[in-house]
Amino acid sequence: MRPLSHVADRDDAIAFAAFHALVAPALRAAARRPLCRARHAGVACRAPAGPGGCADCEATIDDLLLDGFARLRSAVAGPIPATRSGEPVREMALLCGHLTSPQARDEDAAAFGRRLARAGGDDEPAWLRAARAQLVHYPLRHLEERVRRADAVRRGASARPDRDLRQAAWAAPLRADSAVLDMLVLAVFRVRRGVTEPFEVPDDLRDRHGLTRPDAARRMGEALRALRGTNPAFFAANIGGPPFEVPAAPVADPQERLDTAVDREIARASMCRLVSARLGDQRRRADRRTGYRAVIAAVCAVGAGRSGDPVAVATRNLGLAPRSARHLVRRLAILVAAAGVDWSEQLIRDATTGRSPI
Ligand SMILES: [Zn+2]
């Protein structure tokens, strides 16, 4: 048994082992949902092999535990942190009082760790309720938003792209058209959340601006083009994707040529995001990326006239139900068609061999 009193031990190593036993199960369980929403578009976070989450989420949980440990240690050593009005935080005082009491020497840290991870009942000691508030809920406040911002900043994107679009001087021309502004805010919001189809215009936004489906798709293309023209660096960091290519073959209608190029760029940007590490951390979402690659490869095989069963691959590699798998394959088929089968196959080859996808 690791006694609870060890959390207040002078030796950091002894104290951390007891703190970990007490806090980690509850913190890990409570962090799961916000982390999935922030990093995995709401899909469960999994380690590529074995138990636990992806490397990024594990690192976040480790950081939270270390921060919480440092905060509790300084409270145990004194003084107790104060509220804005200068009063000592009551829950922290209660918690520290218990950890340094004689009773804590006979209590098992791991047993209380299991209780901390469950919802508290009426029979719960007051110090345990205080521990849940101070060591679990307090460190996790605004976690989802904090993780999103930190991840975005890490890959060079703006911390608050929606605010930039709504307020920055450079974005003033984009705000002249409210539909353009709404579409761009939506696009950066969805790109950040890793949505598969970030540039699809939802019905409520379409209705708000009285746009038909084809109109909405065209306006989204125009909005993205306007953004790239206005601020290429912002576009690259927050929307991403490969550099814009001017199509080589002349096409009769210049507007049509541009639209086709924009569609293709959007499709290629979406696919890069799905399969590559280029826009995120190297380790990030590695298992899902591998799954997407396999499905896209199967879609390409069918597109190139070879045999393949992308729905079966999606079911197997991404763990999707048949209906969701069919839906995903339909979406990917549209992307592959817009991006080009040859380009898509090259993307998968490069991504698999670890080369830059472009
Ligand atoms: Zn994760």
mmCIF file of C-alpha atoms and ligand atoms in Angstrom:
data_model
loop_
_atom_site.group_PDB
_atom_site.id
_atom_site.type_symbol
_atom_site.label_atom_id
_atom_site.label_comp_id
_atom_site.label_asym_id
_atom_site.label_seq_id
_atom_site.Cartn_x
_atom_site.Cartn_y
_atom_site.Cartn_z
ATOM 1 C CA MET A 1 0.000 0.000 0.000
ATOM 2 C CA ARG A 2 1.119 3.514 -0.838
ATOM 3 C CA PRO A 3 -0.155 5.746 1.955
ATOM 4 C CA LEU A 4 -1.962 8.964 1.095
ATOM 5 C CA SER A 5 0.384 10.869 3.440
ATOM 6 C CA HIS A 6 3.203 10.226 0.942
ATOM 7 C CA VAL A 7 1.729 13.006 -1.240
ATOM 8 C CA ALA A 8 3.071 15.406 1.411
ATOM 9 C CA ASP A 9 6.437 13.601 1.722
ATOM 10 C CA ARG A 10 9.547 15.756 1.432
ATOM 11 C CA ASP A 11 10.970 13.476 -1.265
ATOM 12 C CA ASP A 12 9.495 14.427 -4.673
ATOM 13 C CA ALA A 13 9.782 10.899 -6.058
ATOM 14 C CA ILE A 14 7.866 9.365 -3.145
ATOM 15 C CA ALA A 15 5.304 12.167 -3.265
ATOM 16 C CA PHE A 16 4.764 11.921 -7.026
ATOM 17 C CA ALA A 17 4.137 8.169 -6.942
ATOM 18 C CA ALA A 18 1.366 8.677 -4.359
ATOM 19 C CA PHE A 19 -0.015 11.736 -6.184
ATOM 20 C CA HIS A 20 -0.125 9.744 -9.430
ATOM 21 C CA ALA A 21 -1.998 6.882 -7.768
ATOM 22 C CA LEU A 22 -4.503 9.338 -6.315
ATOM 23 C CA VAL A 23 -5.084 11.670 -9.272
ATOM 24 C CA ALA A 24 -4.123 10.026 -12.599
ATOM 25 C CA PRO A 25 -7.138 7.696 -13.050
ATOM 26 C CA ALA A 26 -9.672 10.492 -12.484
ATOM 27 C CA LEU A 27 -7.762 13.085 -14.500
ATOM 28 C CA ARG A 28 -7.262 10.694 -17.398
ATOM 29 C CA ALA A 29 -10.950 9.770 -17.494
ATOM 30 C CA ALA A 30 -12.146 13.371 -17.274
ATOM 31 C CA ALA A 31 -9.686 14.610 -19.939
ATOM 32 C CA ARG A 32 -10.701 11.989 -22.495
ATOM 33 C CA ARG A 33 -13.728 13.751 -23.967
ATOM 34 C CA PRO A 34 -12.298 17.270 -24.287
ATOM 35 C CA LEU A 35 -9.112 15.857 -25.837
ATOM 36 C CA CYS A 36 -11.081 13.786 -28.361
ATOM 37 C CA ARG A 37 -13.060 16.850 -29.353
ATOM 38 C CA ALA A 38 -9.965 19.051 -29.591
ATOM 39 C CA ARG A 39 -7.742 16.630 -31.489
ATOM 40 C CA HIS A 40 -9.730 13.840 -33.043
ATOM 41 C CA ALA A 41 -12.945 15.431 -34.323
ATOM 42 C CA GLY A 42 -14.844 13.671 -31.523
ATOM 43 C CA VAL A 43 -13.566 10.194 -32.427
ATOM 44 C CA ALA A 44 -11.956 8.135 -29.661
ATOM 45 C CA CYS A 45 -8.232 8.748 -29.182
ATOM 46 C CA ARG A 46 -6.201 5.552 -29.307
ATOM 47 C CA ALA A 47 -2.567 4.615 -29.117
ATOM 48 C CA PRO A 48 -1.250 3.073 -32.370
ATOM 49 C CA ALA A 49 -0.667 -0.100 -30.334
ATOM 50 C CA GLY A 50 -1.502 -1.079 -26.765
ATOM 51 C CA PRO A 51 -3.479 0.809 -24.156
ATOM 52 C CA GLY A 52 -3.679 4.574 -23.656
ATOM 53 C CA GLY A 53 -4.141 7.478 -26.039
ATOM 54 C CA CYS A 54 -2.094 8.942 -28.885
ATOM 55 C CA ALA A 55 1.324 10.389 -28.058
ATOM 56 C CA ASP A 56 0.004 13.965 -28.063
ATOM 57 C CA CYS A 57 -2.835 13.279 -25.646
ATOM 58 C CA GLU A 58 -0.558 11.249 -23.370
ATOM 59 C CA ALA A 59 1.866 14.196 -23.334
ATOM 60 C CA THR A 60 -0.969 16.597 -22.477
ATOM 61 C CA ILE A 61 -2.102 14.376 -19.595
ATOM 62 C CA ASP A 62 1.488 14.111 -18.319
ATOM 63 C CA ASP A 63 1.805 17.902 -18.413
ATOM 64 C CA LEU A 64 -1.477 18.325 -16.551
ATOM 65 C CA LEU A 65 -0.363 15.847 -13.891
ATOM 66 C CA LEU A 66 3.005 17.559 -13.446
ATOM 67 C CA ASP A 67 1.384 21.002 -13.205
ATOM 68 C CA GLY A 68 -1.154 19.725 -10.697
ATOM 69 C CA PHE A 69 1.589 18.064 -8.681
ATOM 70 C CA ALA A 70 3.661 21.257 -8.539
ATOM 71 C CA ARG A 71 0.600 23.255 -7.506
ATOM 72 C CA LEU A 72 -0.340 20.837 -4.735
ATOM 73 C CA ARG A 73 3.275 20.579 -3.512
ATOM 74 C CA SER A 74 3.581 24.329 -3.173
ATOM 75 C CA ALA A 75 0.265 24.432 -1.295
ATOM 76 C CA VAL A 76 1.412 21.673 1.077
ATOM 77 C CA ALA A 77 4.678 23.534 1.696
ATOM 78 C CA GLY A 78 2.657 26.746 2.129
ATOM 79 C CA PRO A 79 1.256 29.208 1.664
ATOM 80 C CA ILE A 80 -2.127 27.938 0.423
ATOM 81 C CA PRO A 81 -2.977 29.713 -2.880
ATOM 82 C CA ALA A 82 -5.372 32.619 -2.444
ATOM 83 C CA THR A 83 -8.546 33.601 -4.246
ATOM 84 C CA ARG A 84 -8.791 36.941 -6.043
ATOM 85 C CA SER A 85 -10.078 38.537 -2.859
ATOM 86 C CA GLY A 86 -7.022 37.294 -0.973
ATOM 87 C CA GLU A 87 -8.698 34.450 0.959
ATOM 88 C CA PRO A 88 -6.891 31.075 0.997
ATOM 89 C CA VAL A 89 -8.629 28.615 -1.382
ATOM 90 C CA ARG A 90 -10.827 26.719 1.069
ATOM 91 C CA GLU A 91 -10.781 23.390 -0.795
ATOM 92 C CA MET A 92 -6.989 23.467 -1.044
ATOM 93 C CA ALA A 93 -6.674 24.160 2.692
ATOM 94 C CA LEU A 94 -9.014 21.252 3.452
ATOM 95 C CA LEU A 95 -7.109 18.919 1.140
ATOM 96 C CA CYS A 96 -3.665 19.850 2.484
ATOM 97 C CA GLY A 97 -4.978 19.527 6.029
ATOM 98 C CA HIS A 98 -6.065 15.963 5.349
ATOM 99 C CA LEU A 99 -2.915 14.908 3.496
ATOM 100 C CA THR A 100 -0.766 16.001 6.453
ATOM 101 C CA SER A 101 -3.104 14.489 9.084
ATOM 102 C CA PRO A 102 -2.218 11.244 10.973
ATOM 103 C CA GLN A 103 -5.250 9.571 9.374
ATOM 104 C CA ALA A 104 -3.671 9.859 5.891
ATOM 105 C CA ARG A 105 -0.844 7.541 6.988
ATOM 106 C CA ASP A 106 -3.288 4.639 7.136
ATOM 107 C CA GLU A 107 -5.169 5.389 3.933
ATOM 108 C CA ASP A 108 -4.354 3.854 0.545
ATOM 109 C CA ALA A 109 -3.711 6.431 -2.205
ATOM 110 C CA ALA A 110 -4.712 4.030 -4.994
ATOM 111 C CA ALA A 111 -8.010 3.100 -3.309
ATOM 112 C CA PHE A 112 -8.909 6.773 -3.022
ATOM 113 C CA GLY A 113 -7.714 7.249 -6.622
ATOM 114 C CA ARG A 114 -10.381 4.780 -7.723
ATOM 115 C CA ARG A 115 -13.015 6.619 -5.663
ATOM 116 C CA LEU A 116 -11.902 9.940 -7.102
ATOM 117 C CA ALA A 117 -12.502 8.623 -10.635
ATOM 118 C CA ARG A 118 -16.107 7.746 -9.783
ATOM 119 C CA ALA A 119 -18.882 10.292 -9.364
ATOM 120 C CA GLY A 120 -18.901 11.465 -5.757
ATOM 121 C CA GLY A 121 -21.711 10.353 -3.453
ATOM 122 C CA ASP A 122 -23.114 11.814 -0.238
ATOM 123 C CA ASP A 123 -20.953 9.506 1.870
ATOM 124 C CA GLU A 124 -17.807 10.943 0.343
ATOM 125 C CA PRO A 125 -15.384 12.673 2.739
ATOM 126 C CA ALA A 126 -15.211 16.444 2.237
ATOM 127 C CA TRP A 127 -11.460 16.340 1.521
ATOM 128 C CA LEU A 128 -12.056 13.923 -1.401
ATOM 129 C CA ARG A 129 -14.661 16.251 -2.891
ATOM 130 C CA ALA A 130 -12.167 19.083 -2.496
ATOM 131 C CA ALA A 131 -9.496 16.940 -4.198
ATOM 132 C CA ARG A 132 -11.808 16.334 -7.179
ATOM 133 C CA ALA A 133 -12.472 20.050 -7.555
ATOM 134 C CA GLN A 134 -8.846 21.165 -7.136
ATOM 135 C CA LEU A 135 -6.861 18.304 -8.681
ATOM 136 C CA VAL A 136 -9.198 17.129 -11.452
ATOM 137 C CA HIS A 137 -11.753 19.752 -12.481
ATOM 138 C CA TYR A 138 -9.649 22.867 -11.965
ATOM 139 C CA PRO A 139 -6.693 21.758 -14.144
ATOM 140 C CA LEU A 140 -9.084 20.662 -16.916
ATOM 141 C CA ARG A 141 -11.058 23.893 -17.226
ATOM 142 C CA HIS A 142 -11.172 25.168 -20.847
ATOM 143 C CA LEU A 143 -8.941 22.205 -21.778
ATOM 144 C CA GLU A 144 -10.548 21.698 -25.187
ATOM 145 C CA GLU A 145 -10.012 25.303 -26.242
ATOM 146 C CA ARG A 146 -6.522 25.480 -24.748
ATOM 147 C CA VAL A 147 -5.419 22.340 -26.604
ATOM 148 C CA ARG A 148 -6.885 23.581 -29.895
ATOM 149 C CA ARG A 149 -5.045 26.865 -29.612
ATOM 150 C CA ALA A 150 -1.755 25.278 -28.568
ATOM 151 C CA ASP A 151 -1.925 22.770 -31.448
ATOM 152 C CA ALA A 152 -2.760 25.527 -33.928
ATOM 153 C CA VAL A 153 0.075 27.754 -32.738
ATOM 154 C CA ARG A 154 2.459 24.808 -32.871
ATOM 155 C CA ARG A 155 1.751 24.287 -36.563
ATOM 156 C CA GLY A 156 2.135 28.016 -37.250
ATOM 157 C CA ALA A 157 -1.546 28.932 -37.446
ATOM 158 C CA SER A 158 -3.215 31.869 -35.751
ATOM 159 C CA ALA A 159 -4.319 31.323 -32.143
ATOM 160 C CA ARG A 160 -7.676 32.993 -32.889
ATOM 161 C CA PRO A 161 -8.244 32.870 -36.662
ATOM 162 C CA ASP A 162 -11.935 33.767 -36.378
ATOM 163 C CA ARG A 163 -11.065 36.915 -34.458
ATOM 164 C CA ASP A 164 -8.432 37.822 -37.082
ATOM 165 C CA LEU A 165 -11.027 37.459 -39.820
ATOM 166 C CA ARG A 166 -13.583 39.529 -37.919
ATOM 167 C CA GLN A 167 -11.253 42.247 -36.618
ATOM 168 C CA ALA A 168 -7.839 42.432 -38.316
ATOM 169 C CA ALA A 169 -7.249 45.395 -40.637
ATOM 170 C CA TRP A 170 -5.946 43.166 -43.425
ATOM 171 C CA ALA A 171 -9.233 41.217 -43.445
ATOM 172 C CA ALA A 172 -11.408 44.328 -43.908
ATOM 173 C CA PRO A 173 -12.059 43.663 -47.641
ATOM 174 C CA LEU A 174 -13.240 40.136 -46.813
ATOM 175 C CA ARG A 175 -15.796 41.502 -44.347
ATOM 176 C CA ALA A 176 -17.523 43.573 -47.042
ATOM 177 C CA ASP A 177 -19.499 40.438 -47.951
ATOM 178 C CA SER A 178 -21.110 38.765 -44.936
ATOM 179 C CA ALA A 179 -21.478 35.419 -46.746
ATOM 180 C CA VAL A 180 -17.744 35.369 -47.523
ATOM 181 C CA LEU A 181 -16.907 36.161 -43.905
ATOM 182 C CA ASP A 182 -19.246 33.452 -42.560
ATOM 183 C CA MET A 183 -17.789 30.878 -44.936
ATOM 184 C CA LEU A 184 -14.197 31.689 -44.062
ATOM 185 C CA VAL A 185 -14.861 31.613 -40.316
ATOM 186 C CA LEU A 186 -16.558 28.241 -40.781
ATOM 187 C CA ALA A 187 -13.702 26.919 -42.947
ATOM 188 C CA VAL A 188 -10.921 27.793 -40.464
ATOM 189 C CA PHE A 189 -13.058 26.502 -37.584
ATOM 190 C CA ARG A 190 -13.549 23.153 -39.321
ATOM 191 C CA VAL A 191 -9.986 22.798 -40.566
ATOM 192 C CA ARG A 192 -8.827 23.219 -36.974
ATOM 193 C CA ARG A 193 -11.238 20.547 -35.784
ATOM 194 C CA GLY A 194 -10.002 18.123 -38.429
ATOM 195 C CA VAL A 195 -13.407 17.824 -40.110
ATOM 196 C CA THR A 196 -13.187 15.616 -43.220
ATOM 197 C CA GLU A 197 -15.079 18.060 -45.452
ATOM 198 C CA PRO A 198 -14.185 21.482 -44.063
ATOM 199 C CA PHE A 199 -15.344 23.383 -47.140
ATOM 200 C CA GLU A 200 -18.827 21.927 -47.503
ATOM 201 C CA VAL A 201 -21.402 24.655 -46.789
ATOM 202 C CA PRO A 202 -24.013 23.502 -44.240
ATOM 203 C CA ASP A 203 -27.702 24.115 -44.901
ATOM 204 C CA ASP A 204 -28.230 26.659 -42.121
ATOM 205 C CA LEU A 205 -25.458 28.889 -43.453
ATOM 206 C CA ARG A 206 -26.776 28.462 -47.012
ATOM 207 C CA ASP A 207 -30.304 29.410 -45.917
ATOM 208 C CA ARG A 208 -29.087 32.418 -43.968
ATOM 209 C CA HIS A 209 -27.612 33.889 -47.139
ATOM 210 C CA GLY A 210 -30.326 32.592 -49.492
ATOM 211 C CA LEU A 211 -27.902 30.473 -51.528
ATOM 212 C CA THR A 212 -28.643 27.337 -53.527
ATOM 213 C CA ARG A 213 -26.298 24.386 -53.081
ATOM 214 C CA PRO A 214 -24.269 25.071 -56.272
ATOM 215 C CA ASP A 215 -24.167 28.800 -55.446
ATOM 216 C CA ALA A 216 -22.905 28.034 -51.964
ATOM 217 C CA ALA A 217 -20.143 25.765 -53.274
ATOM 218 C CA ARG A 218 -19.102 28.432 -55.775
ATOM 219 C CA ARG A 219 -19.131 31.151 -53.108
ATOM 220 C CA MET A 220 -17.007 29.023 -50.795
ATOM 221 C CA GLY A 221 -14.445 28.671 -53.605
ATOM 222 C CA GLU A 222 -14.528 32.423 -54.175
ATOM 223 C CA ALA A 223 -14.178 33.117 -50.460
ATOM 224 C CA LEU A 224 -11.110 30.879 -50.188
ATOM 225 C CA ARG A 225 -9.601 32.419 -53.291
ATOM 226 C CA ALA A 226 -10.212 35.917 -51.895
ATOM 227 C CA LEU A 227 -8.575 34.919 -48.603
ATOM 228 C CA ARG A 228 -5.539 33.496 -50.328
ATOM 229 C CA GLY A 229 -5.220 36.636 -52.435
ATOM 230 C CA THR A 230 -5.598 38.911 -49.421
ATOM 231 C CA ASN A 231 -3.285 37.104 -47.009
ATOM 232 C CA PRO A 232 -1.392 34.106 -48.463
ATOM 233 C CA ALA A 233 0.480 33.460 -45.208
ATOM 234 C CA PHE A 234 -2.726 33.287 -43.167
ATOM 235 C CA PHE A 235 -4.247 31.018 -45.811
ATOM 236 C CA ALA A 236 -1.273 28.663 -45.774
ATOM 237 C CA ALA A 237 -1.183 28.421 -41.967
ATOM 238 C CA ASN A 238 -4.925 28.155 -41.282
ATOM 239 C CA ILE A 239 -6.345 26.497 -44.379
ATOM 240 C CA GLY A 240 -3.157 24.876 -45.587
ATOM 241 C CA GLY A 241 -2.653 22.637 -48.535
ATOM 242 C CA PRO A 242 -0.162 22.629 -51.357
ATOM 243 C CA PRO A 243 0.827 25.815 -53.174
ATOM 244 C CA PHE A 244 -1.611 26.990 -55.791
ATOM 245 C CA GLU A 245 -0.925 25.733 -59.281
ATOM 246 C CA VAL A 246 -1.984 27.519 -62.438
ATOM 247 C CA PRO A 247 -3.363 24.867 -64.781
ATOM 248 C CA ALA A 248 -1.115 24.388 -67.797
ATOM 249 C CA ALA A 249 -3.717 23.630 -70.439
ATOM 250 C CA PRO A 250 -5.658 26.665 -71.645
ATOM 251 C CA VAL A 251 -9.401 26.457 -71.033
ATOM 252 C CA ALA A 252 -11.961 28.565 -72.892
ATOM 253 C CA ASP A 253 -13.551 30.310 -69.921
ATOM 254 C CA PRO A 254 -11.000 31.838 -67.525
ATOM 255 C CA GLN A 255 -13.517 31.819 -64.654
ATOM 256 C CA GLU A 256 -14.196 28.123 -65.167
ATOM 257 C CA ARG A 257 -10.482 27.437 -65.326
ATOM 258 C CA LEU A 258 -9.994 29.193 -62.027
ATOM 259 C CA ASP A 259 -12.930 27.396 -60.382
ATOM 260 C CA THR A 260 -11.603 24.014 -61.505
ATOM 261 C CA ALA A 261 -8.192 24.889 -60.135
ATOM 262 C CA VAL A 262 -9.682 26.039 -56.834
ATOM 263 C CA ASP A 263 -11.784 22.871 -56.526
ATOM 264 C CA ARG A 264 -8.708 20.799 -57.185
ATOM 265 C CA GLU A 265 -6.658 22.744 -54.671
ATOM 266 C CA ILE A 266 -9.349 22.399 -52.046
ATOM 267 C CA ALA A 267 -9.576 18.663 -52.684
ATOM 268 C CA ARG A 268 -5.800 18.287 -52.539
ATOM 269 C CA ALA A 269 -5.570 20.334 -49.347
ATOM 270 C CA SER A 270 -8.242 18.138 -47.748
ATOM 271 C CA MET A 271 -6.421 14.963 -48.748
ATOM 272 C CA CYS A 272 -3.051 16.220 -47.509
ATOM 273 C CA ARG A 273 -4.632 16.925 -44.172
ATOM 274 C CA LEU A 274 -6.098 13.441 -44.001
ATOM 275 C CA VAL A 275 -2.963 11.510 -44.800
ATOM 276 C CA SER A 276 0.077 13.584 -43.978
ATOM 277 C CA ALA A 277 1.965 14.743 -40.932
ATOM 278 C CA ARG A 278 2.825 17.952 -42.734
ATOM 279 C CA LEU A 279 0.166 20.129 -41.120
ATOM 280 C CA GLY A 280 0.358 18.638 -37.665
ATOM 281 C CA ASP A 281 2.663 16.968 -35.281
ATOM 282 C CA GLN A 282 4.628 13.981 -36.566
ATOM 283 C CA ARG A 283 3.005 11.591 -34.130
ATOM 284 C CA ARG A 284 -0.432 13.063 -34.277
ATOM 285 C CA ARG A 285 -3.353 10.836 -35.215
ATOM 286 C CA ALA A 286 -0.905 8.380 -36.728
ATOM 287 C CA ASP A 287 -3.256 5.400 -36.614
ATOM 288 C CA ARG A 288 -6.136 7.220 -38.278
ATOM 289 C CA ARG A 289 -3.841 8.622 -40.954
ATOM 290 C CA THR A 290 -2.695 5.118 -41.813
ATOM 291 C CA GLY A 291 -6.341 4.060 -42.027
ATOM 292 C CA TYR A 292 -7.248 6.937 -44.341
ATOM 293 C CA ARG A 293 -4.254 6.156 -46.549
ATOM 294 C CA ALA A 294 -5.405 2.573 -46.991
ATOM 295 C CA VAL A 295 -8.943 3.675 -47.887
ATOM 296 C CA ILE A 296 -7.730 6.341 -50.341
ATOM 297 C CA ALA A 297 -5.377 3.808 -51.940
ATOM 298 C CA ALA A 298 -8.331 1.462 -52.447
ATOM 299 C CA VAL A 299 -10.449 4.295 -53.902
ATOM 300 C CA CYS A 300 -7.590 5.136 -56.280
ATOM 301 C CA ALA A 301 -7.289 1.497 -57.312
ATOM 302 C CA VAL A 302 -10.961 1.422 -58.273
ATOM 303 C CA GLY A 303 -10.617 4.828 -59.975
ATOM 304 C CA ALA A 304 -7.668 3.552 -62.023
ATOM 305 C CA GLY A 305 -9.641 0.490 -63.147
ATOM 306 C CA ARG A 306 -7.945 -2.000 -60.848
ATOM 307 C CA SER A 307 -9.766 -4.077 -58.261
ATOM 308 C CA GLY A 308 -10.341 -2.860 -54.733
ATOM 309 C CA ASP A 309 -12.980 -2.755 -52.021
ATOM 310 C CA PRO A 310 -12.607 0.612 -50.276
ATOM 311 C CA VAL A 311 -15.716 0.085 -48.107
ATOM 312 C CA ALA A 312 -14.261 -3.124 -46.689
ATOM 313 C CA VAL A 313 -10.924 -1.361 -46.086
ATOM 314 C CA ALA A 314 -12.684 1.505 -44.288
ATOM 315 C CA THR A 315 -14.644 -0.937 -42.139
ATOM 316 C CA ARG A 316 -11.525 -2.879 -41.222
ATOM 317 C CA ASN A 317 -8.882 -0.130 -40.890
ATOM 318 C CA LEU A 318 -10.942 2.667 -39.379
ATOM 319 C CA GLY A 319 -13.357 0.522 -37.392
ATOM 320 C CA LEU A 320 -16.393 2.103 -39.072
ATOM 321 C CA ALA A 321 -19.892 0.682 -39.327
ATOM 322 C CA PRO A 322 -20.776 -0.285 -42.937
ATOM 323 C CA ARG A 323 -23.052 2.740 -43.390
ATOM 324 C CA SER A 324 -20.407 5.220 -42.184
ATOM 325 C CA ALA A 325 -17.777 3.426 -44.261
ATOM 326 C CA ARG A 326 -19.911 3.804 -47.410
ATOM 327 C CA HIS A 327 -20.450 7.465 -46.602
ATOM 328 C CA LEU A 328 -16.719 8.064 -46.112
ATOM 329 C CA VAL A 329 -15.822 6.235 -49.320
ATOM 330 C CA ARG A 330 -18.341 8.316 -51.274
ATOM 331 C CA ARG A 331 -16.753 11.504 -49.892
ATOM 332 C CA LEU A 332 -13.231 10.286 -50.596
ATOM 333 C CA ALA A 333 -14.201 9.252 -54.134
ATOM 334 C CA ILE A 334 -15.341 12.827 -54.796
ATOM 335 C CA LEU A 335 -12.091 14.180 -53.346
ATOM 336 C CA VAL A 336 -9.952 11.769 -55.364
ATOM 337 C CA ALA A 337 -11.851 12.658 -58.547
ATOM 338 C CA ALA A 338 -11.346 16.387 -57.921
ATOM 339 C CA ALA A 339 -7.698 16.025 -56.853
ATOM 340 C CA GLY A 340 -6.862 13.607 -59.682
ATOM 341 C CA VAL A 341 -6.299 9.854 -59.379
ATOM 342 C CA ASP A 342 -2.607 10.058 -60.354
ATOM 343 C CA TRP A 343 -1.945 12.874 -57.919
ATOM 344 C CA SER A 344 -3.762 10.973 -55.154
ATOM 345 C CA GLU A 345 -1.800 7.773 -55.770
ATOM 346 C CA GLN A 346 1.450 9.738 -55.653
ATOM 347 C CA LEU A 347 0.308 11.369 -52.398
ATOM 348 C CA ILE A 348 -0.285 7.977 -50.798
ATOM 349 C CA ARG A 349 3.058 6.631 -52.044
ATOM 350 C CA ASP A 350 4.928 9.668 -50.703
ATOM 351 C CA ALA A 351 3.065 9.687 -47.410
ATOM 352 C CA THR A 352 3.727 5.975 -46.908
ATOM 353 C CA THR A 353 7.436 6.309 -47.630
ATOM 354 C CA GLY A 354 7.611 9.331 -45.326
ATOM 355 C CA ARG A 355 8.418 11.831 -48.043
ATOM 356 C CA SER A 356 6.764 15.222 -48.179
ATOM 357 C CA PRO A 357 3.372 14.640 -49.839
ATOM 358 C CA ILE A 358 3.874 17.319 -52.462
HETATM 359 ZN ZN ZN B 1 -5.188 11.757 -28.800
#
